[in-house]
mmCIF file as Biopython writes it, N, C-alpha, C and O atoms, coordinates in Angstrom:
data_model
#
loop_
_atom_site.group_PDB
_atom_site.id
_atom_site.type_symbol
_atom_site.label_atom_id
_atom_site.label_alt_id
_atom_site.label_comp_id
_atom_site.label_asym_id
_atom_site.label_entity_id
_atom_site.label_seq_id
_atom_site.pdbx_PDB_ins_code
_atom_site.Cartn_x
_atom_site.Cartn_y
_atom_site.Cartn_z
_atom_site.occupancy
_atom_site.B_iso_or_equiv
_atom_site.auth_seq_id
_atom_site.auth_asym_id
_atom_site.pdbx_PDB_model_num
ATOM 1   N N  . MET A ? 1  ? -2.011  -113.175 -12.939 1.0 0.0 1  A 1 
ATOM 2   C CA . MET A ? 1  ? -2.960  -113.247 -14.035 1.0 0.0 1  A 1 
ATOM 3   C C  . MET A ? 1  ? -3.794  -111.964 -14.014 1.0 0.0 1  A 1 
ATOM 4   O O  . MET A ? 1  ? -4.236  -111.526 -12.952 1.0 0.0 1  A 1 
ATOM 5   N N  . SER A ? 2  ? -4.007  -111.365 -15.181 1.0 0.0 2  A 1 
ATOM 6   C CA . SER A ? 2  ? -4.788  -110.139 -15.237 1.0 0.0 2  A 1 
ATOM 7   C C  . SER A ? 2  ? -6.251  -110.419 -14.899 1.0 0.0 2  A 1 
ATOM 8   O O  . SER A ? 2  ? -6.728  -111.547 -15.015 1.0 0.0 2  A 1 
ATOM 9   N N  . ALA A ? 3  ? -6.938  -109.380 -14.484 1.0 0.0 3  A 1 
ATOM 10  C CA . ALA A ? 3  ? -8.361  -109.518 -14.160 1.0 0.0 3  A 1 
ATOM 11  C C  . ALA A ? 3  ? -9.154  -109.950 -15.385 1.0 0.0 3  A 1 
ATOM 12  O O  . ALA A ? 3  ? -10.104 -110.724 -15.266 1.0 0.0 3  A 1 
ATOM 13  N N  . THR A ? 4  ? -8.774  -109.460 -16.557 1.0 0.0 4  A 1 
ATOM 14  C CA . THR A ? 4  ? -9.479  -109.824 -17.786 1.0 0.0 4  A 1 
ATOM 15  C C  . THR A ? 4  ? -9.327  -111.306 -18.077 1.0 0.0 4  A 1 
ATOM 16  O O  . THR A ? 4  ? -10.303 -111.983 -18.399 1.0 0.0 4  A 1 
ATOM 17  N N  . ILE A ? 5  ? -8.112  -111.809 -17.965 1.0 0.0 5  A 1 
ATOM 18  C CA . ILE A ? 5  ? -7.882  -113.224 -18.242 1.0 0.0 5  A 1 
ATOM 19  C C  . ILE A ? 5  ? -8.585  -114.093 -17.200 1.0 0.0 5  A 1 
ATOM 20  O O  . ILE A ? 5  ? -9.176  -115.118 -17.541 1.0 0.0 5  A 1 
ATOM 21  N N  . HIS A ? 6  ? -8.522  -113.694 -15.957 1.0 0.0 6  A 1 
ATOM 22  C CA . HIS A ? 6  ? -9.202  -114.452 -14.898 1.0 0.0 6  A 1 
ATOM 23  C C  . HIS A ? 6  ? -10.704 -114.502 -15.149 1.0 0.0 6  A 1 
ATOM 24  O O  . HIS A ? 6  ? -11.312 -115.569 -15.059 1.0 0.0 6  A 1 
ATOM 25  N N  . ALA A ? 7  ? -11.297 -113.373 -15.459 1.0 0.0 7  A 1 
ATOM 26  C CA . ALA A ? 7  ? -12.741 -113.331 -15.710 1.0 0.0 7  A 1 
ATOM 27  C C  . ALA A ? 7  ? -13.109 -114.176 -16.917 1.0 0.0 7  A 1 
ATOM 28  O O  . ALA A ? 7  ? -14.143 -114.844 -16.913 1.0 0.0 7  A 1 
ATOM 29  N N  . THR A ? 8  ? -12.289 -114.156 -17.931 1.0 0.0 8  A 1 
ATOM 30  C CA . THR A ? 8  ? -12.581 -114.917 -19.145 1.0 0.0 8  A 1 
ATOM 31  C C  . THR A ? 8  ? -12.549 -116.405 -18.892 1.0 0.0 8  A 1 
ATOM 32  O O  . THR A ? 8  ? -13.445 -117.128 -19.325 1.0 0.0 8  A 1 
ATOM 33  N N  . THR A ? 9  ? -11.531 -116.872 -18.197 1.0 0.0 9  A 1 
ATOM 34  C CA . THR A ? 9  ? -11.452 -118.307 -17.946 1.0 0.0 9  A 1 
ATOM 35  C C  . THR A ? 9  ? -12.631 -118.779 -17.102 1.0 0.0 9  A 1 
ATOM 36  O O  . THR A ? 9  ? -13.041 -119.937 -17.181 1.0 0.0 9  A 1 
ATOM 37  N N  . LYS A ? 10 ? -13.162 -117.882 -16.307 1.0 0.0 10 A 1 
ATOM 38  C CA . LYS A ? 10 ? -14.326 -118.215 -15.476 1.0 0.0 10 A 1 
ATOM 39  C C  . LYS A ? 10 ? -15.623 -118.117 -16.274 1.0 0.0 10 A 1 
ATOM 40  O O  . LYS A ? 10 ? -16.507 -118.958 -16.117 1.0 0.0 10 A 1 
ATOM 41  N N  . ASP A ? 11 ? -15.748 -117.101 -17.127 1.0 0.0 11 A 1 
ATOM 42  C CA . ASP A ? 11 ? -17.031 -116.766 -17.725 1.0 0.0 11 A 1 
ATOM 43  C C  . ASP A ? 11 ? -17.241 -117.198 -19.176 1.0 0.0 11 A 1 
ATOM 44  O O  . ASP A ? 11 ? -18.389 -117.316 -19.606 1.0 0.0 11 A 1 
ATOM 45  N N  . ILE A ? 12 ? -16.183 -117.435 -19.941 1.0 0.0 12 A 1 
ATOM 46  C CA . ILE A ? 12 ? -16.368 -117.653 -21.377 1.0 0.0 12 A 1 
ATOM 47  C C  . ILE A ? 12 ? -17.165 -118.919 -21.677 1.0 0.0 12 A 1 
ATOM 48  O O  . ILE A ? 12 ? -17.837 -118.994 -22.706 1.0 0.0 12 A 1 
ATOM 49  N N  . SER A ? 13 ? -17.100 -119.900 -20.806 1.0 0.0 13 A 1 
ATOM 50  C CA . SER A ? 13 ? -17.855 -121.130 -21.051 1.0 0.0 13 A 1 
ATOM 51  C C  . SER A ? 13 ? -19.245 -121.090 -20.420 1.0 0.0 13 A 1 
ATOM 52  O O  . SER A ? 13 ? -20.002 -122.054 -20.530 1.0 0.0 13 A 1 
ATOM 53  N N  . ASN A ? 14 ? -19.583 -119.995 -19.767 1.0 0.0 14 A 1 
ATOM 54  C CA . ASN A ? 14 ? -20.896 -119.847 -19.151 1.0 0.0 14 A 1 
ATOM 55  C C  . ASN A ? 14 ? -21.972 -119.820 -20.236 1.0 0.0 14 A 1 
ATOM 56  O O  . ASN A ? 14 ? -21.936 -118.983 -21.138 1.0 0.0 14 A 1 
ATOM 57  N N  . ARG A ? 15 ? -22.900 -120.715 -20.143 1.0 0.0 15 A 1 
ATOM 58  C CA . ARG A ? 15 ? -23.945 -120.806 -21.166 1.0 0.0 15 A 1 
ATOM 59  C C  . ARG A ? 15 ? -24.882 -119.600 -21.155 1.0 0.0 15 A 1 
ATOM 60  O O  . ARG A ? 15 ? -25.625 -119.392 -22.114 1.0 0.0 15 A 1 
ATOM 61  N N  . ALA A ? 16 ? -24.860 -118.808 -20.095 1.0 0.0 16 A 1 
ATOM 62  C CA . ALA A ? 16 ? -25.719 -117.629 -20.024 1.0 0.0 16 A 1 
ATOM 63  C C  . ALA A ? 16 ? -25.214 -116.509 -20.939 1.0 0.0 16 A 1 
ATOM 64  O O  . ALA A ? 16 ? -25.967 -115.598 -21.284 1.0 0.0 16 A 1 
ATOM 65  N N  . PHE A ? 17 ? -23.945 -116.580 -21.326 1.0 0.0 17 A 1 
ATOM 66  C CA . PHE A ? 17 ? -23.388 -115.573 -22.216 1.0 0.0 17 A 1 
ATOM 67  C C  . PHE A ? 17 ? -23.688 -115.942 -23.664 1.0 0.0 17 A 1 
ATOM 68  O O  . PHE A ? 17 ? -23.584 -117.106 -24.052 1.0 0.0 17 A 1 
ATOM 69  N N  . ASN A ? 18 ? -24.061 -114.937 -24.462 1.0 0.0 18 A 1 
ATOM 70  C CA . ASN A ? 18 ? -24.289 -115.219 -25.871 1.0 0.0 18 A 1 
ATOM 71  C C  . ASN A ? 18 ? -22.948 -115.238 -26.604 1.0 0.0 18 A 1 
ATOM 72  O O  . ASN A ? 18 ? -21.912 -114.893 -26.036 1.0 0.0 18 A 1 
ATOM 73  N N  . ASP A ? 19 ? -22.987 -115.643 -27.861 1.0 0.0 19 A 1 
ATOM 74  C CA . ASP A ? 19 ? -21.745 -115.779 -28.634 1.0 0.0 19 A 1 
ATOM 75  C C  . ASP A ? 19 ? -20.993 -114.459 -28.758 1.0 0.0 19 A 1 
ATOM 76  O O  . ASP A ? 19 ? -19.762 -114.445 -28.742 1.0 0.0 19 A 1 
ATOM 77  N N  . GLU A ? 20 ? -21.711 -113.360 -28.881 1.0 0.0 20 A 1 
ATOM 78  C CA . GLU A ? 20 ? -21.068 -112.049 -28.999 1.0 0.0 20 A 1 
ATOM 79  C C  . GLU A ? 20 ? -20.316 -111.688 -27.716 1.0 0.0 20 A 1 
ATOM 80  O O  . GLU A ? 20 ? -19.211 -111.149 -27.772 1.0 0.0 20 A 1 
ATOM 81  N N  . GLN A ? 21 ? -20.910 -111.981 -26.577 1.0 0.0 21 A 1 
ATOM 82  C CA . GLN A ? 21 ? -20.246 -111.716 -25.303 1.0 0.0 21 A 1 
ATOM 83  C C  . GLN A ? 21 ? -19.009 -112.602 -25.136 1.0 0.0 21 A 1 
ATOM 84  O O  . GLN A ? 21 ? -17.967 -112.134 -24.677 1.0 0.0 21 A 1 
ATOM 85  N N  . LYS A ? 22 ? -19.122 -113.864 -25.504 1.0 0.0 22 A 1 
ATOM 86  C CA . LYS A ? 22 ? -17.981 -114.771 -25.412 1.0 0.0 22 A 1 
ATOM 87  C C  . LYS A ? 22 ? -16.850 -114.297 -26.317 1.0 0.0 22 A 1 
ATOM 88  O O  . LYS A ? 22 ? -15.679 -114.363 -25.944 1.0 0.0 22 A 1 
ATOM 89  N N  . ARG A ? 23 ? -17.205 -113.818 -27.511 1.0 0.0 23 A 1 
ATOM 90  C CA . ARG A ? 23 ? -16.195 -113.315 -28.436 1.0 0.0 23 A 1 
ATOM 91  C C  . ARG A ? 23 ? -15.512 -112.073 -27.868 1.0 0.0 23 A 1 
ATOM 92  O O  . ARG A ? 23 ? -14.300 -111.910 -28.003 1.0 0.0 23 A 1 
ATOM 93  N N  . SER A ? 24 ? -16.285 -111.207 -27.241 1.0 0.0 24 A 1 
ATOM 94  C CA . SER A ? 24 ? -15.714 -110.001 -26.637 1.0 0.0 24 A 1 
ATOM 95  C C  . SER A ? 24 ? -14.683 -110.354 -25.574 1.0 0.0 24 A 1 
ATOM 96  O O  . SER A ? 24 ? -13.632 -109.719 -25.492 1.0 0.0 24 A 1 
ATOM 97  N N  . TYR A ? 25 ? -14.975 -111.348 -24.774 1.0 0.0 25 A 1 
ATOM 98  C CA . TYR A ? 25 ? -14.011 -111.805 -23.770 1.0 0.0 25 A 1 
ATOM 99  C C  . TYR A ? 25 ? -12.742 -112.328 -24.436 1.0 0.0 25 A 1 
ATOM 100 O O  . TYR A ? 25 ? -11.636 -111.992 -24.013 1.0 0.0 25 A 1 
ATOM 101 N N  . ALA A ? 26 ? -12.896 -113.138 -25.461 1.0 0.0 26 A 1 
ATOM 102 C CA . ALA A ? 26 ? -11.732 -113.718 -26.135 1.0 0.0 26 A 1 
ATOM 103 C C  . ALA A ? 26 ? -10.872 -112.626 -26.767 1.0 0.0 26 A 1 
ATOM 104 O O  . ALA A ? 26 ? -9.644  -112.694 -26.709 1.0 0.0 26 A 1 
ATOM 105 N N  . VAL A ? 27 ? -11.498 -111.637 -27.360 1.0 0.0 27 A 1 
ATOM 106 C CA . VAL A ? 27 ? -10.747 -110.525 -27.953 1.0 0.0 27 A 1 
ATOM 107 C C  . VAL A ? 27 ? -10.042 -109.725 -26.861 1.0 0.0 27 A 1 
ATOM 108 O O  . VAL A ? 27 ? -8.895  -109.313 -27.038 1.0 0.0 27 A 1 
ATOM 109 N N  . ALA A ? 28 ? -10.712 -109.505 -25.747 1.0 0.0 28 A 1 
ATOM 110 C CA . ALA A ? 28 ? -10.093 -108.765 -24.643 1.0 0.0 28 A 1 
ATOM 111 C C  . ALA A ? 28 ? -8.853  -109.493 -24.120 1.0 0.0 28 A 1 
ATOM 112 O O  . ALA A ? 28 ? -7.836  -108.865 -23.824 1.0 0.0 28 A 1 
ATOM 113 N N  . VAL A ? 29 ? -8.942  -110.805 -24.009 1.0 0.0 29 A 1 
ATOM 114 C CA . VAL A ? 29 ? -7.792  -111.580 -23.542 1.0 0.0 29 A 1 
ATOM 115 C C  . VAL A ? 29 ? -6.666  -111.510 -24.570 1.0 0.0 29 A 1 
ATOM 116 O O  . VAL A ? 29 ? -5.501  -111.350 -24.204 1.0 0.0 29 A 1 
ATOM 117 N N  . ALA A ? 30 ? -7.003  -111.627 -25.849 1.0 0.0 30 A 1 
ATOM 118 C CA . ALA A ? 30 ? -5.981  -111.541 -26.893 1.0 0.0 30 A 1 
ATOM 119 C C  . ALA A ? 30 ? -5.285  -110.177 -26.833 1.0 0.0 30 A 1 
ATOM 120 O O  . ALA A ? 30 ? -4.067  -110.100 -26.991 1.0 0.0 30 A 1 
ATOM 121 N N  . LEU A ? 31 ? -6.039  -109.115 -26.607 1.0 0.0 31 A 1 
ATOM 122 C CA . LEU A ? 31 ? -5.434  -107.786 -26.474 1.0 0.0 31 A 1 
ATOM 123 C C  . LEU A ? 31 ? -4.532  -107.707 -25.248 1.0 0.0 31 A 1 
ATOM 124 O O  . LEU A ? 31 ? -3.478  -107.072 -25.294 1.0 0.0 31 A 1 
ATOM 125 N N  . GLU A ? 32 ? -4.935  -108.343 -24.159 1.0 0.0 32 A 1 
ATOM 126 C CA . GLU A ? 32 ? -4.090  -108.390 -22.954 1.0 0.0 32 A 1 
ATOM 127 C C  . GLU A ? 32 ? -2.765  -109.083 -23.250 1.0 0.0 32 A 1 
ATOM 128 O O  . GLU A ? 32 ? -1.705  -108.633 -22.814 1.0 0.0 32 A 1 
ATOM 129 N N  . LEU A ? 33 ? -2.837  -110.175 -23.992 1.0 0.0 33 A 1 
ATOM 130 C CA . LEU A ? 33 ? -1.616  -110.909 -24.335 1.0 0.0 33 A 1 
ATOM 131 C C  . LEU A ? 33 ? -0.713  -110.095 -25.257 1.0 0.0 33 A 1 
ATOM 132 O O  . LEU A ? 33 ? 0.507   -110.095 -25.096 1.0 0.0 33 A 1 
ATOM 133 N N  . ILE A ? 34 ? -1.313  -109.404 -26.217 1.0 0.0 34 A 1 
ATOM 134 C CA . ILE A ? 34 ? -0.534  -108.536 -27.106 1.0 0.0 34 A 1 
ATOM 135 C C  . ILE A ? 34 ? 0.114   -107.414 -26.299 1.0 0.0 34 A 1 
ATOM 136 O O  . ILE A ? 34 ? 1.283   -107.091 -26.509 1.0 0.0 34 A 1 
ATOM 137 N N  . ALA A ? 35 ? -0.643  -106.821 -25.376 1.0 0.0 35 A 1 
ATOM 138 C CA . ALA A ? 35 ? -0.098  -105.741 -24.536 1.0 0.0 35 A 1 
ATOM 139 C C  . ALA A ? 35 ? 1.062   -106.236 -23.687 1.0 0.0 35 A 1 
ATOM 140 O O  . ALA A ? 35 ? 2.069   -105.542 -23.543 1.0 0.0 35 A 1 
ATOM 141 N N  . ALA A ? 36 ? 0.927   -107.431 -23.126 1.0 0.0 36 A 1 
ATOM 142 C CA . ALA A ? 36 ? 2.006   -107.998 -22.313 1.0 0.0 36 A 1 
ATOM 143 C C  . ALA A ? 36 ? 3.244   -108.246 -23.167 1.0 0.0 36 A 1 
ATOM 144 O O  . ALA A ? 36 ? 4.369   -107.996 -22.733 1.0 0.0 36 A 1 
ATOM 145 N N  . HIS A ? 37 ? 3.030   -108.734 -24.370 1.0 0.0 37 A 1 
ATOM 146 C CA . HIS A ? 37 ? 4.149   -108.969 -25.279 1.0 0.0 37 A 1 
ATOM 147 C C  . HIS A ? 37 ? 4.810   -107.640 -25.657 1.0 0.0 37 A 1 
ATOM 148 O O  . HIS A ? 37 ? 6.037   -107.547 -25.698 1.0 0.0 37 A 1 
ATOM 149 N N  . ALA A ? 38 ? 4.006   -106.624 -25.929 1.0 0.0 38 A 1 
ATOM 150 C CA . ALA A ? 38 ? 4.546   -105.313 -26.296 1.0 0.0 38 A 1 
ATOM 151 C C  . ALA A ? 38 ? 5.329   -104.683 -25.144 1.0 0.0 38 A 1 
ATOM 152 O O  . ALA A ? 38 ? 6.265   -103.919 -25.375 1.0 0.0 38 A 1 
ATOM 153 N N  . ALA A ? 39 ? 4.954   -104.997 -23.925 1.0 0.0 39 A 1 
ATOM 154 C CA . ALA A ? 39 ? 5.628   -104.434 -22.748 1.0 0.0 39 A 1 
ATOM 155 C C  . ALA A ? 39 ? 6.908   -105.190 -22.401 1.0 0.0 39 A 1 
ATOM 156 O O  . ALA A ? 39 ? 7.679   -104.757 -21.545 1.0 0.0 39 A 1 
ATOM 157 N N  . SER A ? 40 ? 7.127   -106.311 -23.064 1.0 0.0 40 A 1 
ATOM 158 C CA . SER A ? 40 ? 8.331   -107.102 -22.777 1.0 0.0 40 A 1 
ATOM 159 C C  . SER A ? 40 ? 9.545   -106.467 -23.442 1.0 0.0 40 A 1 
ATOM 160 O O  . SER A ? 40 ? 9.429   -105.479 -24.167 1.0 0.0 40 A 1 
ATOM 161 N N  . ASN A ? 41 ? 10.684  -107.037 -23.189 1.0 0.0 41 A 1 
ATOM 162 C CA . ASN A ? 41 ? 11.928  -106.514 -23.747 1.0 0.0 41 A 1 
ATOM 163 C C  . ASN A ? 41 ? 12.191  -106.972 -25.174 1.0 0.0 41 A 1 
ATOM 164 O O  . ASN A ? 41 ? 13.214  -106.612 -25.757 1.0 0.0 41 A 1 
ATOM 165 N N  . THR A ? 42 ? 11.292  -107.754 -25.739 1.0 0.0 42 A 1 
ATOM 166 C CA . THR A ? 42 ? 11.499  -108.244 -27.100 1.0 0.0 42 A 1 
ATOM 167 C C  . THR A ? 42 ? 10.895  -107.272 -28.114 1.0 0.0 42 A 1 
ATOM 168 O O  . THR A ? 42 ? 9.970   -106.523 -27.800 1.0 0.0 42 A 1 
ATOM 169 N N  . ALA A ? 43 ? 11.431  -107.298 -29.325 1.0 0.0 43 A 1 
ATOM 170 C CA . ALA A ? 43 ? 10.895  -106.450 -30.397 1.0 0.0 43 A 1 
ATOM 171 C C  . ALA A ? 43 ? 9.513   -106.971 -30.791 1.0 0.0 43 A 1 
ATOM 172 O O  . ALA A ? 43 ? 9.308   -108.177 -30.930 1.0 0.0 43 A 1 
ATOM 173 N N  . VAL A ? 44 ? 8.580   -106.054 -30.968 1.0 0.0 44 A 1 
ATOM 174 C CA . VAL A ? 44 ? 7.210   -106.430 -31.297 1.0 0.0 44 A 1 
ATOM 175 C C  . VAL A ? 44 ? 6.741   -105.611 -32.490 1.0 0.0 44 A 1 
ATOM 176 O O  . VAL A ? 44 ? 6.875   -104.387 -32.505 1.0 0.0 44 A 1 
ATOM 177 N N  . ASN A ? 45 ? 6.194   -106.291 -33.483 1.0 0.0 45 A 1 
ATOM 178 C CA . ASN A ? 45 ? 5.570   -105.609 -34.609 1.0 0.0 45 A 1 
ATOM 179 C C  . ASN A ? 45 ? 4.090   -105.495 -34.268 1.0 0.0 45 A 1 
ATOM 180 O O  . ASN A ? 45 ? 3.313   -106.415 -34.521 1.0 0.0 45 A 1 
ATOM 181 N N  . LEU A ? 46 ? 3.709   -104.370 -33.696 1.0 0.0 46 A 1 
ATOM 182 C CA . LEU A ? 46 ? 2.344   -104.202 -33.199 1.0 0.0 46 A 1 
ATOM 183 C C  . LEU A ? 46 ? 1.306   -104.339 -34.308 1.0 0.0 46 A 1 
ATOM 184 O O  . LEU A ? 46 ? 0.228   -104.894 -34.092 1.0 0.0 46 A 1 
ATOM 185 N N  . SER A ? 47 ? 1.631   -103.839 -35.482 1.0 0.0 47 A 1 
ATOM 186 C CA . SER A ? 47 ? 0.699   -103.963 -36.608 1.0 0.0 47 A 1 
ATOM 187 C C  . SER A ? 47 ? 0.435   -105.431 -36.932 1.0 0.0 47 A 1 
ATOM 188 O O  . SER A ? 47 ? -0.710  -105.826 -37.152 1.0 0.0 47 A 1 
ATOM 189 N N  . ALA A ? 48 ? 1.481   -106.226 -36.961 1.0 0.0 48 A 1 
ATOM 190 C CA . ALA A ? 48 ? 1.325   -107.665 -37.235 1.0 0.0 48 A 1 
ATOM 191 C C  . ALA A ? 48 ? 0.544   -108.341 -36.122 1.0 0.0 48 A 1 
ATOM 192 O O  . ALA A ? 48 ? -0.302  -109.196 -36.384 1.0 0.0 48 A 1 
ATOM 193 N N  . GLU A ? 49 ? 0.821   -107.966 -34.887 1.0 0.0 49 A 1 
ATOM 194 C CA . GLU A ? 49 ? 0.088   -108.561 -33.759 1.0 0.0 49 A 1 
ATOM 195 C C  . GLU A ? 49 ? -1.406  -108.249 -33.858 1.0 0.0 49 A 1 
ATOM 196 O O  . GLU A ? 49 ? -2.247  -109.121 -33.636 1.0 0.0 49 A 1 
ATOM 197 N N  . LEU A ? 50 ? -1.722  -107.012 -34.190 1.0 0.0 50 A 1 
ATOM 198 C CA . LEU A ? 50 ? -3.138  -106.639 -34.310 1.0 0.0 50 A 1 
ATOM 199 C C  . LEU A ? 50 ? -3.794  -107.311 -35.518 1.0 0.0 50 A 1 
ATOM 200 O O  . LEU A ? 50 ? -4.986  -107.620 -35.488 1.0 0.0 50 A 1 
ATOM 201 N N  . ASP A ? 51 ? -3.017  -107.535 -36.579 1.0 0.0 51 A 1 
ATOM 202 C CA . ASP A ? 51 ? -3.550  -108.283 -37.719 1.0 0.0 51 A 1 
ATOM 203 C C  . ASP A ? 51 ? -3.917  -109.708 -37.316 1.0 0.0 51 A 1 
ATOM 204 O O  . ASP A ? 51 ? -4.806  -110.313 -37.914 1.0 0.0 51 A 1 
ATOM 205 N N  . ASN A ? 52 ? -3.241  -110.243 -36.311 1.0 0.0 52 A 1 
ATOM 206 C CA . ASN A ? 52 ? -3.502  -111.602 -35.826 1.0 0.0 52 A 1 
ATOM 207 C C  . ASN A ? 52 ? -4.527  -111.653 -34.693 1.0 0.0 52 A 1 
ATOM 208 O O  . ASN A ? 52 ? -4.807  -112.732 -34.171 1.0 0.0 52 A 1 
ATOM 209 N N  . LEU A ? 53 ? -5.078  -110.530 -34.313 1.0 0.0 53 A 1 
ATOM 210 C CA . LEU A ? 53 ? -6.002  -110.474 -33.172 1.0 0.0 53 A 1 
ATOM 211 C C  . LEU A ? 53 ? -7.151  -111.465 -33.305 1.0 0.0 53 A 1 
ATOM 212 O O  . LEU A ? 53 ? -7.450  -112.195 -32.360 1.0 0.0 53 A 1 
ATOM 213 N N  . SER A ? 54 ? -7.789  -111.499 -34.454 1.0 0.0 54 A 1 
ATOM 214 C CA . SER A ? 54 ? -8.922  -112.408 -34.652 1.0 0.0 54 A 1 
ATOM 215 C C  . SER A ? 54 ? -8.478  -113.866 -34.543 1.0 0.0 54 A 1 
ATOM 216 O O  . SER A ? 54 ? -9.180  -114.691 -33.959 1.0 0.0 54 A 1 
ATOM 217 N N  . LYS A ? 55 ? -7.316  -114.177 -35.106 1.0 0.0 55 A 1 
ATOM 218 C CA . LYS A ? 55 ? -6.772  -115.538 -35.023 1.0 0.0 55 A 1 
ATOM 219 C C  . LYS A ? 55 ? -6.524  -115.920 -33.573 1.0 0.0 55 A 1 
ATOM 220 O O  . LYS A ? 55 ? -6.861  -117.027 -33.152 1.0 0.0 55 A 1 
ATOM 221 N N  . TYR A ? 56 ? -5.931  -115.003 -32.805 1.0 0.0 56 A 1 
ATOM 222 C CA . TYR A ? 56 ? -5.673  -115.275 -31.392 1.0 0.0 56 A 1 
ATOM 223 C C  . TYR A ? 56 ? -6.981  -115.506 -30.635 1.0 0.0 56 A 1 
ATOM 224 O O  . TYR A ? 56 ? -7.081  -116.422 -29.820 1.0 0.0 56 A 1 
ATOM 225 N N  . ALA A ? 57 ? -7.975  -114.671 -30.910 1.0 0.0 57 A 1 
ATOM 226 C CA . ALA A ? 57 ? -9.277  -114.830 -30.249 1.0 0.0 57 A 1 
ATOM 227 C C  . ALA A ? 57 ? -9.902  -116.185 -30.600 1.0 0.0 57 A 1 
ATOM 228 O O  . ALA A ? 57 ? -10.480 -116.851 -29.741 1.0 0.0 57 A 1 
ATOM 229 N N  . ASP A ? 58 ? -9.781  -116.583 -31.869 1.0 0.0 58 A 1 
ATOM 230 C CA . ASP A ? 58 ? -10.279 -117.904 -32.291 1.0 0.0 58 A 1 
ATOM 231 C C  . ASP A ? 58 ? -9.604  -119.013 -31.493 1.0 0.0 58 A 1 
ATOM 232 O O  . ASP A ? 58 ? -10.259 -119.943 -31.023 1.0 0.0 58 A 1 
ATOM 233 N N  . GLN A ? 59 ? -8.290  -118.903 -31.346 1.0 0.0 59 A 1 
ATOM 234 C CA . GLN A ? 59 ? -7.535  -119.930 -30.625 1.0 0.0 59 A 1 
ATOM 235 C C  . GLN A ? 59 ? -7.921  -119.962 -29.149 1.0 0.0 59 A 1 
ATOM 236 O O  . GLN A ? 59 ? -8.009  -121.036 -28.553 1.0 0.0 59 A 1 
ATOM 237 N N  . ILE A ? 60 ? -8.147  -118.806 -28.567 1.0 0.0 60 A 1 
ATOM 238 C CA . ILE A ? 60 ? -8.559  -118.739 -27.160 1.0 0.0 60 A 1 
ATOM 239 C C  . ILE A ? 60 ? -9.922  -119.392 -26.989 1.0 0.0 60 A 1 
ATOM 240 O O  . ILE A ? 60 ? -10.121 -120.188 -26.071 1.0 0.0 60 A 1 
ATOM 241 N N  . GLN A ? 61 ? -10.857 -119.060 -27.867 1.0 0.0 61 A 1 
ATOM 242 C CA . GLN A ? 61 ? -12.188 -119.653 -27.769 1.0 0.0 61 A 1 
ATOM 243 C C  . GLN A ? 61 ? -12.123 -121.175 -27.944 1.0 0.0 61 A 1 
ATOM 244 O O  . GLN A ? 61 ? -12.789 -121.912 -27.217 1.0 0.0 61 A 1 
ATOM 245 N N  . ALA A ? 62 ? -11.342 -121.632 -28.885 1.0 0.0 62 A 1 
ATOM 246 C CA . ALA A ? 62 ? -11.220 -123.078 -29.119 1.0 0.0 62 A 1 
ATOM 247 C C  . ALA A ? 62 ? -10.610 -123.769 -27.901 1.0 0.0 62 A 1 
ATOM 248 O O  . ALA A ? 62 ? -11.028 -124.865 -27.527 1.0 0.0 62 A 1 
ATOM 249 N N  . ALA A ? 63 ? -9.631  -123.131 -27.294 1.0 0.0 63 A 1 
ATOM 250 C CA . ALA A ? 63 ? -8.966  -123.736 -26.137 1.0 0.0 63 A 1 
ATOM 251 C C  . ALA A ? 63 ? -9.870  -123.820 -24.923 1.0 0.0 63 A 1 
ATOM 252 O O  . ALA A ? 63 ? -9.692  -124.697 -24.078 1.0 0.0 63 A 1 
ATOM 253 N N  . LEU A ? 64 ? -10.831 -122.927 -24.827 1.0 0.0 64 A 1 
ATOM 254 C CA . LEU A ? 64 ? -11.700 -122.899 -23.649 1.0 0.0 64 A 1 
ATOM 255 C C  . LEU A ? 64 ? -12.966 -123.732 -23.802 1.0 0.0 64 A 1 
ATOM 256 O O  . LEU A ? 64 ? -13.752 -123.840 -22.861 1.0 0.0 64 A 1 
ATOM 257 N N  . LYS A ? 65 ? -13.172 -124.319 -24.973 1.0 0.0 65 A 1 
ATOM 258 C CA . LYS A ? 65 ? -14.353 -125.168 -25.164 1.0 0.0 65 A 1 
ATOM 259 C C  . LYS A ? 65 ? -14.197 -126.440 -24.351 1.0 0.0 65 A 1 
ATOM 260 O O  . LYS A ? 65 ? -13.123 -127.040 -24.301 1.0 0.0 65 A 1 
ATOM 261 N N  . VAL A ? 66 ? -15.278 -126.834 -23.723 1.0 0.0 66 A 1 
ATOM 262 C CA . VAL A ? 66 ? -15.283 -128.066 -22.946 1.0 0.0 66 A 1 
ATOM 263 C C  . VAL A ? 66 ? -15.388 -129.235 -23.916 1.0 0.0 66 A 1 
ATOM 264 O O  . VAL A ? 66 ? -16.232 -129.250 -24.811 1.0 0.0 66 A 1 
ATOM 265 N N  . LYS A ? 67 ? -14.511 -130.211 -23.718 1.0 0.0 67 A 1 
ATOM 266 C CA . LYS A ? 67 ? -14.509 -131.370 -24.617 1.0 0.0 67 A 1 
ATOM 267 C C  . LYS A ? 67 ? -15.315 -132.493 -24.025 1.0 0.0 67 A 1 
ATOM 268 O O  . LYS A ? 67 ? -15.431 -133.557 -24.635 1.0 0.0 67 A 1 
#
C-alpha cells in the first residue's frame, strides 16, 4: 500500500482535519490509483481518468465515512 493511501485511511476520518484537507487526501489517493493503473500493462486513457478524478475522490470520501 502506498504511503499516501495508508495515511489517508488513517487520517481522512480524523475530525481534526477540515473538509478541504480531507478532500486533498481523497484526491491524492485517486491520483495514486490513476498512476498505478497507468503503470499497469493495460491501455489507459489518461485524459478520461483525469476527467473522472473528482468522481473517484467523491467515491473514496464516501467509502471512508463511518456509518
